[in-house]
Short mmCIF file of C-alpha atoms in Angstrom, two decimals:
data_model
loop_
_atom_site.label_atom_id
_atom_site.label_comp_id
_atom_site.label_asym_id
_atom_site.label_seq_id
_atom_site.Cartn_x
_atom_site.Cartn_y
_atom_site.Cartn_z
CA VAL A 1 211.08 277.17 198.32
CA ILE A 2 208.75 276.24 196.19
CA THR A 3 206.63 274.26 198.04
CA PRO A 4 202.89 275.91 199.35
CA LEU A 5 202.59 276.30 203.14
CA HIS A 6 199.75 274.35 203.25
CA LEU A 7 201.69 271.31 201.65
CA GLN A 8 204.71 271.57 203.72
CA ASN A 9 203.70 268.46 206.23
CA GLU A 10 202.66 266.49 203.19
CA SER A 11 206.20 267.21 201.81
CA ARG A 12 207.83 266.28 205.05
CA GLU A 13 205.90 263.20 205.58
CA ILE A 14 207.49 261.99 201.83
CA ILE A 15 210.86 262.46 203.06
CA ASP A 16 210.31 260.44 205.92
CA LEU A 17 208.85 257.71 203.60
CA LEU A 18 212.18 257.92 201.38
CA LYS A 19 214.57 257.87 204.98
CA GLN A 20 212.82 254.39 205.39
CA GLY A 21 213.74 253.25 202.07
CA GLN A 22 210.51 253.58 200.66
CA SER A 23 209.61 255.48 197.60
CA VAL A 24 206.64 257.42 196.15
CA PRO A 25 206.51 256.75 191.78
CA LEU A 26 203.63 259.15 191.53
CA HIS A 27 201.82 261.70 193.46
CA GLU A 28 199.94 265.06 192.20
CA THR A 29 200.24 267.74 194.53
CA GLN A 30 201.10 271.54 193.52
CA ARG A 31 203.98 273.74 193.59
CA ILE A 32 204.64 277.73 193.73
CA HIS A 33 206.55 279.64 190.51
CA LYS A 34 208.74 281.92 190.31
CA ASP A 35 206.19 284.64 189.69
CA GLY A 36 204.23 283.49 192.53
CA THR A 37 201.34 281.44 190.85
CA VAL A 38 200.48 278.03 192.90
CA PHE A 39 200.65 275.48 189.71
CA ASP A 40 199.53 271.25 189.86
CA VAL A 41 202.38 268.92 189.49
CA SER A 42 202.92 265.12 189.27
CA ALA A 43 205.79 264.47 191.39
CA SER A 44 207.82 260.92 191.68
CA PHE A 45 210.01 260.75 194.83
CA SER A 46 213.08 258.06 194.71
CA ASN A 47 216.28 257.91 196.89
CA ILE A 48 219.89 257.35 195.76
CA CYS A 49 221.86 254.81 197.97
CA ASP A 50 225.37 253.60 197.73
CA MET A 51 226.81 250.36 197.27
CA ASP A 52 226.29 249.35 200.86
CA GLY A 53 222.57 250.40 200.39
CA LYS A 54 223.10 253.70 202.51
CA ILE A 55 220.93 256.44 201.35
CA MET A 56 223.26 259.13 199.85
CA GLY A 57 220.13 261.53 198.85
CA PHE A 58 216.77 261.83 197.23
CA VAL A 59 215.70 262.37 193.59
CA ILE A 60 212.55 264.46 192.91
CA VAL A 61 211.12 264.88 189.35
CA TYR A 62 208.28 267.28 188.75
CA ARG A 63 205.94 267.57 185.71
CA ASP A 64 203.48 270.48 185.07
CA ILE A 65 200.08 269.26 184.61
CA THR A 66 197.96 272.38 184.98
CA SER A 67 196.37 271.95 181.45
CA GLN A 68 195.48 268.67 182.30
CA LYS A 69 193.83 269.85 185.63
CA LYS A 70 192.32 272.55 184.33
CA VAL A 71 190.35 269.89 182.19
CA GLU A 72 189.70 267.54 184.85
CA ARG A 73 188.17 270.10 187.25
CA ALA A 74 185.89 271.47 184.09
CA LEU A 75 185.02 267.97 183.15
CA ARG A 76 183.73 267.60 186.89
CA GLU A 77 181.94 270.61 186.70
CA SER A 78 180.49 269.76 183.80
CA GLU A 79 179.20 266.09 185.14
CA ALA A 80 178.25 267.67 188.00
CA LYS A 81 175.88 269.78 186.14
CA TYR A 82 174.69 267.08 183.76
CA ARG A 83 173.99 264.83 187.14
CA LEU A 84 171.86 267.87 188.46
CA ILE A 85 169.61 268.04 185.63
CA ALA A 86 169.72 264.18 185.09
CA GLU A 87 169.19 263.94 188.97
CA HIS A 88 165.66 266.16 188.52
CA SER A 89 164.83 264.92 185.13
CA THR A 90 161.43 262.93 184.93
CA ASP A 91 162.64 261.23 181.98
CA LEU A 92 164.34 258.00 182.92
CA ILE A 93 167.61 258.17 182.01
CA THR A 94 169.88 255.33 181.99
CA VAL A 95 173.86 254.69 181.23
CA ILE A 96 174.86 251.58 179.59
CA ASP A 97 178.67 250.51 179.13
CA PRO A 98 179.60 248.09 175.73
CA SER A 99 179.81 244.67 177.92
CA GLY A 100 175.95 245.58 178.96
CA LEU A 101 176.53 246.93 182.36
CA ILE A 102 174.29 249.53 183.35
CA GLN A 103 176.27 252.57 184.91
CA TYR A 104 173.52 254.87 185.94
CA VAL A 105 169.98 254.59 186.62
CA SER A 106 167.97 258.12 187.19
CA PRO A 107 166.00 258.53 190.55
CA SER A 108 162.71 259.14 188.33
CA HIS A 109 163.06 254.99 187.51
CA TYR A 110 162.63 254.74 191.44
CA THR A 111 159.32 257.35 191.23
CA VAL A 112 157.75 255.78 187.83
CA LEU A 113 158.06 252.03 189.06
CA GLY A 114 157.88 252.13 192.20
CA TYR A 115 160.82 250.55 193.89
CA GLU A 116 163.09 251.86 196.50
CA GLU A 117 166.25 253.78 195.65
CA GLY A 118 169.01 251.72 194.51
CA ALA A 119 167.13 248.53 194.42
CA ILE A 120 166.78 248.26 190.13
CA LYS A 121 170.32 249.53 189.11
CA GLY A 122 171.61 246.28 188.32
CA ALA A 123 168.48 244.20 187.69
CA ILE A 124 166.17 246.48 185.62
CA ILE A 125 166.64 244.46 182.29
CA ASP A 126 164.98 241.99 184.39
CA LEU A 127 161.88 244.21 184.43
CA VAL A 128 161.82 244.40 180.22
CA HIS A 129 158.54 242.68 179.39
CA PRO A 130 159.66 239.04 177.75
CA GLU A 131 157.63 240.12 174.79
CA ASP A 132 159.99 243.29 174.15
CA MET A 133 163.40 241.74 175.05
CA GLU A 134 164.41 240.82 171.54
CA ASP A 135 163.73 244.12 170.14
CA LEU A 136 165.06 246.27 172.56
CA SER A 137 168.34 244.03 172.24
CA ASP A 138 168.40 244.73 168.75
CA HIS A 139 168.46 248.20 168.83
CA PHE A 140 171.16 248.33 171.76
CA MET A 141 173.30 245.96 169.66
CA LYS A 142 172.89 248.46 166.61
CA ALA A 143 173.60 251.28 168.68
CA PHE A 144 176.99 249.58 169.89
CA VAL A 145 177.79 248.56 166.41
CA LYS A 146 176.83 250.87 163.61
CA LYS A 147 176.93 253.72 166.35
CA GLU A 148 173.46 254.93 165.22
CA PRO A 149 170.82 256.51 167.52
CA PHE A 150 167.12 254.91 168.18
CA GLN A 151 163.60 255.12 168.97
CA THR A 152 161.34 252.63 170.15
CA GLU A 153 158.82 251.71 172.62
CA PHE A 154 159.01 248.81 175.26
CA LYS A 155 157.16 247.84 178.59
CA LEU A 156 158.72 247.71 182.41
CA LYS A 157 157.21 246.19 184.84
CA HIS A 158 156.02 247.90 188.15
CA LYS A 159 156.73 247.42 191.58
CA ASN A 160 152.72 246.60 191.96
CA GLY A 161 152.98 244.19 189.09
CA ASP A 162 151.62 246.31 186.31
CA TRP A 163 153.31 246.90 183.31
CA ILE A 164 154.47 250.99 182.33
CA LEU A 165 154.97 251.37 178.34
CA LEU A 166 158.04 253.45 177.85
CA GLU A 167 158.96 255.51 174.59
CA THR A 168 162.42 255.40 174.42
CA ARG A 169 165.31 257.14 172.42
CA GLY A 170 168.81 255.49 172.66
CA VAL A 171 171.83 257.79 171.63
CA PRO A 172 175.76 256.39 171.79
CA VAL A 173 178.29 258.14 173.43
CA MET A 174 181.82 258.23 171.21
CA THR A 175 185.20 258.63 172.23
CA LYS A 176 187.71 260.40 170.09
CA GLU A 177 188.82 257.83 168.72
CA GLY A 178 185.64 256.85 167.15
CA GLN A 179 184.23 254.19 169.42
CA VAL A 180 181.02 253.72 171.64
CA GLU A 181 181.85 254.57 175.58
CA SER A 182 178.62 254.10 176.30
CA LEU A 183 174.80 254.30 175.64
CA VAL A 184 172.45 256.61 176.83
CA THR A 185 168.86 256.10 177.07
CA PHE A 186 166.19 258.44 177.51
CA ALA A 187 162.69 257.40 177.93
CA ARG A 188 159.33 258.70 179.20
CA ASP A 189 156.34 257.05 180.59
CA VAL A 190 153.22 257.27 178.12
CA THR A 191 151.09 254.48 179.44
CA LYS A 192 148.32 257.21 180.00
CA ALA A 193 149.13 258.70 177.00
CA LYS A 194 148.25 255.22 174.71
CA GLN A 195 145.29 254.48 176.97
CA THR A 196 143.92 257.96 175.97
CA GLU A 197 144.71 257.35 172.01
CA GLU A 198 143.38 253.87 172.41
CA LEU A 199 139.92 255.45 173.91
CA MET A 200 140.04 258.06 171.37
CA LEU A 201 140.28 255.47 168.61
CA LYS A 202 137.71 253.53 170.18
CA SER A 203 135.27 256.59 170.51
CA GLU A 204 136.16 257.68 166.86
CA LYS A 205 135.17 253.82 165.72
CA LEU A 206 131.89 254.05 167.84
CA CYS A 207 131.27 256.98 166.04
CA VAL A 208 131.75 256.00 162.28
CA LEU A 209 130.02 252.78 163.67
CA GLY A 210 126.60 255.48 164.60
CA GLU A 211 126.71 257.28 161.28
CA LEU A 212 126.79 253.83 159.74
CA ALA A 213 123.79 252.76 161.45
CA ALA A 214 121.96 255.76 160.81
CA GLY A 215 122.95 255.54 157.22
CA VAL A 216 121.75 252.39 156.83
CA ALA A 217 118.46 252.80 158.85
CA HIS A 218 118.03 255.75 156.50
CA GLU A 219 118.17 253.81 153.61
CA ILE A 220 115.79 251.29 155.32
CA ARG A 221 113.50 253.82 156.08
CA ASN A 222 112.94 255.07 152.33
CA PRO A 223 111.69 252.18 151.21
CA LEU A 224 109.82 250.88 153.91
CA THR A 225 108.13 254.61 153.74
CA SER A 226 107.32 254.01 150.20
CA LEU A 227 105.80 250.31 150.94
CA LYS A 228 103.52 252.17 153.57
CA GLY A 229 102.53 254.70 151.21
CA PHE A 230 101.48 251.79 148.19
CA THR A 231 99.99 249.54 150.70
CA LYS A 232 97.36 252.68 151.82
CA LEU A 233 96.55 253.43 148.45
CA LEU A 234 96.10 249.68 147.83
CA THR A 235 94.07 249.47 151.05
CA ASP A 236 91.82 252.77 149.71
CA ALA A 237 91.66 251.01 146.08
CA ASP A 238 89.98 248.10 148.11
CA ASP A 239 87.50 250.04 149.81
CA VAL A 240 86.14 252.05 146.69
CA ILE A 241 86.01 248.87 144.45
CA ARG A 242 83.94 247.42 147.49
CA LEU A 243 81.14 250.90 147.62
#
């Protein structure tokens, strides 16, 4: 009466287990409400035996978990949406647990760093430039302990041996109890941008040096012009005296 048609075979299998003397302490399934709606339940099945161990009957305890299941489904849908975003993002997204283990790396890591999929999930820390390791570790520690976001830059090694400069932002994810559940980092390849910035700075420096050189040349040329004029006057004076 209360078991949906598509779950009746499941119920028969559980009853067969009970008849064999086994128990099913926790099982999530569905049942039919009086109004005809189907709702989620958590059920435990056990048998009742007499003094001789003969099975006399069964005890089935149901607990309504409809609300819990709705939340779980909503979370799964939400997680699926965010995972879809992460999977197609050009940013390098990483999820790290409090023990330091990497739980997730987005596919963009493989595109940016040139490795095959699945090759760097657990070993991505090994790709950090030695000069940046201490500073990055300090940022991670502060995020987990002080529960504060951070922003920094560090370099990761490309498969071809080059160093990729990443501009990184880290955000701690909190539980309801106020504890850090994980750390999510968002990184962007700024190698070319930095190279362009350095070229522009060099170009600006060269422009300044050019202007300085022009100014010095102008300052030197003015007294030279005067000396040249005085020299000509002296030469003309000598010619007059000789006459």
